[in-house]
């Protein structure tokens, strides 16, 4: 505090100098904290095969290979990343479907796709093919899109189920999910199940068998590779994507 004997200019100067010192100390402390707190870097995902120069054919299988490099998790090159954590979304495009519209729509549903990865939905389910659990297409055909079906599936996601599909497979309960979170997943299951010519593959390499029909003509295919990293101590997980569009000759 300034003495009454001091001039106002001297008083203001000393206070300003003291304030600058305090601010500098605070900034240095914050920088020191930031230096020791690890920041998760996003993964880099790239579709190596097929390439843009590849003219895919709707009548033949399409081999694919994906490369993922993550500063914290490692690289697919050295098998540091589990193959089952790498996804490839495949969408066949009829001539009347804009690739940009599908890509934008797919981007909008990325948050729920991310949650489905976290909840291990794709360990037991695919969109078109039956795995250990029914496909999303089979679920959509059985229950439909009515509100009662969404509520039913929401309860099943939260409480789990067994024997519904006449087999011994059991879907584990997800009691940690709120009703709203479970309902979001249930709605996306139906969305996936009712969308035609869409499939999701697991693995950084494999072969896509395009589900073509002799009565349907397709203009091309959109491929999107995705990897959700593990974050730092399970927090701040980040998704990396690479999208590729191929036109059929």
mmCIF file of C-alpha atoms in Angstrom:
data_model
loop_
_atom_site.group_PDB
_atom_site.id
_atom_site.type_symbol
_atom_site.label_atom_id
_atom_site.label_comp_id
_atom_site.label_asym_id
_atom_site.label_seq_id
_atom_site.Cartn_x
_atom_site.Cartn_y
_atom_site.Cartn_z
ATOM 1 C CA UNK A 1 0.000 0.000 0.000
ATOM 2 C CA UNK A 2 1.328 3.476 -0.909
ATOM 3 C CA UNK A 3 2.374 5.906 1.832
ATOM 4 C CA UNK A 4 0.751 9.340 1.901
ATOM 5 C CA UNK A 5 4.225 10.889 1.560
ATOM 6 C CA UNK A 6 4.728 9.317 -1.872
ATOM 7 C CA UNK A 7 3.737 10.994 -5.066
ATOM 8 C CA UNK A 8 0.906 9.363 -7.000
ATOM 9 C CA UNK A 9 3.248 8.693 -9.970
ATOM 10 C CA UNK A 10 5.733 6.756 -7.841
ATOM 11 C CA UNK A 11 2.924 4.833 -6.182
ATOM 12 C CA UNK A 12 1.330 3.845 -9.519
ATOM 13 C CA UNK A 13 4.700 2.808 -10.933
ATOM 14 C CA UNK A 14 5.481 0.514 -8.004
ATOM 15 C CA UNK A 15 2.039 -1.073 -8.084
ATOM 16 C CA UNK A 16 2.279 -1.665 -11.833
ATOM 17 C CA UNK A 17 5.717 -3.235 -11.482
ATOM 18 C CA UNK A 18 4.499 -5.513 -8.669
ATOM 19 C CA UNK A 19 1.470 -6.551 -10.723
ATOM 20 C CA UNK A 20 3.681 -7.423 -13.703
ATOM 21 C CA UNK A 21 5.834 -9.638 -11.507
ATOM 22 C CA UNK A 22 2.789 -11.477 -10.167
ATOM 23 C CA UNK A 23 1.367 -12.042 -13.657
ATOM 24 C CA UNK A 24 4.727 -13.279 -14.905
ATOM 25 C CA UNK A 25 4.970 -15.764 -12.037
ATOM 26 C CA UNK A 26 1.464 -17.045 -12.756
ATOM 27 C CA UNK A 27 2.200 -17.485 -16.481
ATOM 28 C CA UNK A 28 5.425 -19.343 -15.760
ATOM 29 C CA UNK A 29 3.573 -21.644 -13.356
ATOM 30 C CA UNK A 30 0.852 -22.367 -15.945
ATOM 31 C CA UNK A 31 3.465 -23.087 -18.605
ATOM 32 C CA UNK A 32 5.235 -25.479 -16.253
ATOM 33 C CA UNK A 33 1.987 -27.334 -15.570
ATOM 34 C CA UNK A 34 1.187 -27.528 -19.279
ATOM 35 C CA UNK A 35 4.650 -28.905 -19.966
ATOM 36 C CA UNK A 36 4.126 -31.918 -17.714
ATOM 37 C CA UNK A 37 0.511 -32.666 -18.704
ATOM 38 C CA UNK A 38 0.566 -34.924 -21.804
ATOM 39 C CA UNK A 39 -1.601 -33.795 -24.703
ATOM 40 C CA UNK A 40 -3.118 -36.472 -26.906
ATOM 41 C CA UNK A 41 -2.274 -36.088 -30.587
ATOM 42 C CA UNK A 42 -4.813 -37.255 -33.197
ATOM 43 C CA UNK A 43 -4.051 -40.380 -35.231
ATOM 44 C CA UNK A 44 -3.122 -40.196 -38.906
ATOM 45 C CA UNK A 45 -5.135 -42.602 -41.051
ATOM 46 C CA UNK A 46 -4.531 -43.347 -44.708
ATOM 47 C CA UNK A 47 -6.046 -45.784 -47.197
ATOM 48 C CA UNK A 48 -3.055 -47.247 -49.043
ATOM 49 C CA UNK A 49 -5.043 -49.635 -51.198
ATOM 50 C CA UNK A 50 -7.043 -49.121 -53.332
ATOM 51 C CA UNK A 51 -5.707 -45.791 -54.593
ATOM 52 C CA UNK A 52 -7.362 -42.949 -56.474
ATOM 53 C CA UNK A 53 -5.912 -44.320 -59.692
ATOM 54 C CA UNK A 54 -7.695 -47.618 -59.125
ATOM 55 C CA UNK A 55 -10.788 -48.131 -61.214
ATOM 56 C CA UNK A 56 -12.843 -50.390 -59.006
ATOM 57 C CA UNK A 57 -15.185 -52.884 -60.562
ATOM 58 C CA UNK A 58 -18.543 -53.626 -59.013
ATOM 59 C CA UNK A 59 -18.238 -57.263 -60.110
ATOM 60 C CA UNK A 60 -14.929 -58.143 -58.452
ATOM 61 C CA UNK A 61 -13.742 -58.147 -54.821
ATOM 62 C CA UNK A 62 -11.892 -55.021 -53.742
ATOM 63 C CA UNK A 63 -8.715 -55.562 -51.657
ATOM 64 C CA UNK A 64 -7.945 -52.806 -49.170
ATOM 65 C CA UNK A 65 -5.094 -51.852 -46.861
ATOM 66 C CA UNK A 66 -5.085 -49.097 -44.220
ATOM 67 C CA UNK A 67 -2.177 -47.452 -42.445
ATOM 68 C CA UNK A 68 -2.578 -45.865 -39.009
ATOM 69 C CA UNK A 69 0.088 -43.899 -37.158
ATOM 70 C CA UNK A 70 -0.623 -42.530 -33.701
ATOM 71 C CA UNK A 71 2.007 -40.747 -31.565
ATOM 72 C CA UNK A 72 0.767 -42.473 -28.411
ATOM 73 C CA UNK A 73 -0.646 -45.811 -29.626
ATOM 74 C CA UNK A 74 1.926 -46.711 -32.256
ATOM 75 C CA UNK A 75 1.611 -47.861 -35.856
ATOM 76 C CA UNK A 76 -0.098 -50.595 -37.850
ATOM 77 C CA UNK A 77 3.226 -51.051 -39.638
ATOM 78 C CA UNK A 78 4.672 -52.609 -36.477
ATOM 79 C CA UNK A 79 1.364 -54.169 -35.405
ATOM 80 C CA UNK A 80 1.236 -51.915 -32.342
ATOM 81 C CA UNK A 81 -2.395 -51.129 -33.140
ATOM 82 C CA UNK A 82 -4.933 -53.928 -32.888
ATOM 83 C CA UNK A 83 -6.431 -54.769 -36.274
ATOM 84 C CA UNK A 84 -9.961 -55.003 -34.854
ATOM 85 C CA UNK A 85 -9.773 -51.326 -33.813
ATOM 86 C CA UNK A 86 -9.437 -50.141 -37.421
ATOM 87 C CA UNK A 87 -12.683 -49.728 -39.381
ATOM 88 C CA UNK A 88 -13.579 -49.348 -43.033
ATOM 89 C CA UNK A 89 -17.011 -47.987 -43.940
ATOM 90 C CA UNK A 90 -18.071 -48.938 -47.475
ATOM 91 C CA UNK A 91 -20.971 -47.277 -49.299
ATOM 92 C CA UNK A 92 -22.028 -48.234 -52.826
ATOM 93 C CA UNK A 93 -23.394 -45.223 -54.678
ATOM 94 C CA UNK A 94 -26.231 -45.444 -57.189
ATOM 95 C CA UNK A 95 -26.112 -42.765 -59.918
ATOM 96 C CA UNK A 96 -28.786 -40.695 -58.166
ATOM 97 C CA UNK A 97 -26.926 -40.516 -54.815
ATOM 98 C CA UNK A 98 -24.443 -37.679 -54.415
ATOM 99 C CA UNK A 99 -21.160 -38.787 -52.792
ATOM 100 C CA UNK A 100 -20.938 -35.403 -51.053
ATOM 101 C CA UNK A 101 -24.373 -35.889 -49.474
ATOM 102 C CA UNK A 102 -23.411 -39.295 -48.112
ATOM 103 C CA UNK A 103 -20.023 -38.067 -46.862
ATOM 104 C CA UNK A 104 -21.676 -35.127 -45.070
ATOM 105 C CA UNK A 105 -24.347 -37.370 -43.552
ATOM 106 C CA UNK A 106 -21.728 -39.855 -42.434
ATOM 107 C CA UNK A 107 -19.711 -37.041 -40.845
ATOM 108 C CA UNK A 108 -22.778 -35.886 -38.897
ATOM 109 C CA UNK A 109 -23.256 -39.317 -37.350
ATOM 110 C CA UNK A 110 -19.587 -39.717 -36.402
ATOM 111 C CA UNK A 111 -20.230 -38.987 -32.674
ATOM 112 C CA UNK A 112 -22.614 -41.943 -32.378
ATOM 113 C CA UNK A 113 -20.295 -44.121 -34.512
ATOM 114 C CA UNK A 114 -17.556 -43.222 -32.047
ATOM 115 C CA UNK A 115 -19.775 -44.262 -29.120
ATOM 116 C CA UNK A 116 -20.610 -47.555 -30.835
ATOM 117 C CA UNK A 117 -16.877 -48.263 -31.073
ATOM 118 C CA UNK A 118 -16.394 -47.430 -27.386
ATOM 119 C CA UNK A 119 -19.295 -49.708 -26.407
ATOM 120 C CA UNK A 120 -17.873 -52.543 -28.595
ATOM 121 C CA UNK A 121 -21.035 -52.799 -30.716
ATOM 122 C CA UNK A 122 -19.044 -53.915 -33.764
ATOM 123 C CA UNK A 123 -17.476 -56.816 -31.867
ATOM 124 C CA UNK A 124 -20.722 -58.754 -32.280
ATOM 125 C CA UNK A 125 -22.679 -56.895 -34.975
ATOM 126 C CA UNK A 126 -22.192 -55.824 -38.553
ATOM 127 C CA UNK A 127 -24.571 -53.930 -40.798
ATOM 128 C CA UNK A 128 -25.382 -56.565 -43.394
ATOM 129 C CA UNK A 129 -23.705 -59.762 -42.179
ATOM 130 C CA UNK A 130 -24.552 -61.819 -39.095
ATOM 131 C CA UNK A 131 -21.620 -62.211 -36.729
ATOM 132 C CA UNK A 132 -21.995 -63.620 -33.220
ATOM 133 C CA UNK A 133 -25.022 -61.329 -32.967
ATOM 134 C CA UNK A 134 -27.654 -60.419 -35.561
ATOM 135 C CA UNK A 135 -26.845 -57.857 -38.218
ATOM 136 C CA UNK A 136 -28.292 -54.375 -37.912
ATOM 137 C CA UNK A 137 -30.286 -55.127 -41.074
ATOM 138 C CA UNK A 138 -31.884 -58.159 -39.384
ATOM 139 C CA UNK A 139 -32.682 -56.092 -36.286
ATOM 140 C CA UNK A 140 -34.296 -53.334 -38.391
ATOM 141 C CA UNK A 141 -36.336 -55.874 -40.361
ATOM 142 C CA UNK A 142 -37.572 -57.581 -37.194
ATOM 143 C CA UNK A 143 -38.471 -54.522 -35.134
ATOM 144 C CA UNK A 144 -39.036 -51.753 -37.682
ATOM 145 C CA UNK A 145 -38.671 -48.046 -37.070
ATOM 146 C CA UNK A 146 -41.696 -47.364 -34.854
ATOM 147 C CA UNK A 147 -41.145 -45.593 -31.492
ATOM 148 C CA UNK A 148 -42.052 -48.745 -29.538
ATOM 149 C CA UNK A 149 -39.188 -50.577 -31.226
ATOM 150 C CA UNK A 150 -36.713 -47.843 -30.275
ATOM 151 C CA UNK A 151 -37.860 -48.012 -26.657
ATOM 152 C CA UNK A 152 -37.601 -51.821 -26.677
ATOM 153 C CA UNK A 153 -34.082 -51.783 -28.126
ATOM 154 C CA UNK A 154 -33.065 -49.068 -25.671
ATOM 155 C CA UNK A 155 -34.068 -51.294 -22.742
ATOM 156 C CA UNK A 156 -32.254 -54.271 -24.278
ATOM 157 C CA UNK A 157 -29.056 -52.272 -24.695
ATOM 158 C CA UNK A 158 -29.166 -51.193 -21.058
ATOM 159 C CA UNK A 159 -30.215 -54.506 -19.491
ATOM 160 C CA UNK A 160 -28.736 -57.000 -21.985
ATOM 161 C CA UNK A 161 -30.495 -59.981 -23.551
ATOM 162 C CA UNK A 162 -30.134 -63.683 -24.311
ATOM 163 C CA UNK A 163 -31.932 -66.140 -26.557
ATOM 164 C CA UNK A 164 -33.927 -63.511 -28.454
ATOM 165 C CA UNK A 165 -32.493 -64.727 -31.763
ATOM 166 C CA UNK A 166 -32.836 -68.444 -30.971
ATOM 167 C CA UNK A 167 -29.200 -68.929 -30.088
ATOM 168 C CA UNK A 168 -27.060 -69.049 -26.985
ATOM 169 C CA UNK A 169 -25.345 -65.715 -27.600
ATOM 170 C CA UNK A 170 -25.822 -63.139 -24.873
ATOM 171 C CA UNK A 171 -25.598 -59.390 -25.299
ATOM 172 C CA UNK A 172 -23.980 -57.882 -22.193
ATOM 173 C CA UNK A 173 -25.774 -55.186 -20.249
ATOM 174 C CA UNK A 174 -24.698 -51.557 -20.588
ATOM 175 C CA UNK A 175 -26.106 -50.248 -17.326
ATOM 176 C CA UNK A 176 -23.634 -47.384 -17.239
ATOM 177 C CA UNK A 177 -25.460 -45.796 -20.186
ATOM 178 C CA UNK A 178 -28.239 -43.323 -19.525
ATOM 179 C CA UNK A 179 -31.568 -43.878 -21.255
ATOM 180 C CA UNK A 180 -30.755 -41.065 -23.670
ATOM 181 C CA UNK A 181 -27.363 -42.545 -24.525
ATOM 182 C CA UNK A 182 -28.822 -46.026 -25.057
ATOM 183 C CA UNK A 183 -31.644 -44.595 -27.175
ATOM 184 C CA UNK A 184 -29.124 -42.812 -29.401
ATOM 185 C CA UNK A 185 -27.389 -46.137 -30.032
ATOM 186 C CA UNK A 186 -30.705 -47.880 -30.682
ATOM 187 C CA UNK A 187 -31.719 -45.272 -33.246
ATOM 188 C CA UNK A 188 -28.382 -45.605 -35.030
ATOM 189 C CA UNK A 189 -28.762 -49.389 -35.181
ATOM 190 C CA UNK A 190 -32.027 -48.882 -37.064
ATOM 191 C CA UNK A 191 -30.506 -46.174 -39.284
ATOM 192 C CA UNK A 192 -27.656 -48.484 -40.238
ATOM 193 C CA UNK A 193 -30.027 -51.414 -40.687
ATOM 194 C CA UNK A 194 -32.319 -49.578 -43.092
ATOM 195 C CA UNK A 195 -29.577 -48.001 -45.220
ATOM 196 C CA UNK A 196 -28.929 -49.986 -48.365
ATOM 197 C CA UNK A 197 -25.541 -50.845 -49.843
ATOM 198 C CA UNK A 198 -23.641 -49.932 -46.670
ATOM 199 C CA UNK A 199 -21.229 -52.101 -44.697
ATOM 200 C CA UNK A 200 -18.548 -51.656 -42.036
ATOM 201 C CA UNK A 201 -15.454 -53.870 -42.058
ATOM 202 C CA UNK A 202 -12.916 -54.373 -39.274
ATOM 203 C CA UNK A 203 -9.186 -54.706 -39.797
ATOM 204 C CA UNK A 204 -6.384 -52.724 -41.418
ATOM 205 C CA UNK A 205 -6.436 -55.022 -44.438
ATOM 206 C CA UNK A 206 -8.874 -57.338 -46.127
ATOM 207 C CA UNK A 207 -11.194 -57.714 -49.078
ATOM 208 C CA UNK A 208 -14.461 -55.883 -49.673
ATOM 209 C CA UNK A 209 -17.097 -58.008 -51.365
ATOM 210 C CA UNK A 210 -19.395 -55.451 -52.926
ATOM 211 C CA UNK A 211 -23.048 -56.568 -52.547
ATOM 212 C CA UNK A 212 -24.041 -55.843 -56.138
ATOM 213 C CA UNK A 213 -27.222 -56.838 -57.935
ATOM 214 C CA UNK A 214 -27.566 -57.537 -61.670
ATOM 215 C CA UNK A 215 -30.628 -55.290 -61.658
ATOM 216 C CA UNK A 216 -28.904 -52.310 -60.002
ATOM 217 C CA UNK A 217 -26.275 -50.071 -61.529
ATOM 218 C CA UNK A 218 -23.780 -48.295 -59.274
ATOM 219 C CA UNK A 219 -21.722 -45.228 -60.138
ATOM 220 C CA UNK A 220 -18.999 -45.804 -57.580
ATOM 221 C CA UNK A 221 -18.079 -46.499 -53.977
ATOM 222 C CA UNK A 222 -17.034 -44.380 -50.991
ATOM 223 C CA UNK A 223 -14.485 -45.832 -48.570
ATOM 224 C CA UNK A 224 -13.823 -44.294 -45.159
ATOM 225 C CA UNK A 225 -11.092 -45.646 -42.895
ATOM 226 C CA UNK A 226 -11.378 -44.781 -39.186
ATOM 227 C CA UNK A 227 -9.390 -45.265 -36.004
ATOM 228 C CA UNK A 228 -10.311 -44.077 -32.494
ATOM 229 C CA UNK A 229 -7.184 -43.760 -30.382
ATOM 230 C CA UNK A 230 -6.878 -44.595 -26.678
ATOM 231 C CA UNK A 231 -6.246 -41.041 -25.545
ATOM 232 C CA UNK A 232 -4.178 -40.236 -22.457
ATOM 233 C CA UNK A 233 -5.166 -42.484 -19.558
ATOM 234 C CA UNK A 234 -8.415 -43.166 -21.413
ATOM 235 C CA UNK A 235 -9.302 -39.475 -21.710
ATOM 236 C CA UNK A 236 -9.403 -37.108 -24.684
ATOM 237 C CA UNK A 237 -9.747 -39.916 -27.246
ATOM 238 C CA UNK A 238 -9.511 -38.693 -30.834
ATOM 239 C CA UNK A 239 -10.712 -40.083 -34.147
ATOM 240 C CA UNK A 240 -8.735 -40.126 -37.370
ATOM 241 C CA UNK A 241 -10.372 -40.666 -40.765
ATOM 242 C CA UNK A 242 -9.466 -40.906 -44.433
ATOM 243 C CA UNK A 243 -12.158 -40.907 -47.112
ATOM 244 C CA UNK A 244 -11.701 -42.123 -50.671
ATOM 245 C CA UNK A 245 -14.172 -42.137 -53.555
ATOM 246 C CA UNK A 246 -13.786 -44.510 -56.487
ATOM 247 C CA UNK A 247 -15.785 -44.404 -59.708
ATOM 248 C CA UNK A 248 -16.686 -47.535 -61.616
ATOM 249 C CA UNK A 249 -15.699 -47.697 -65.295
#
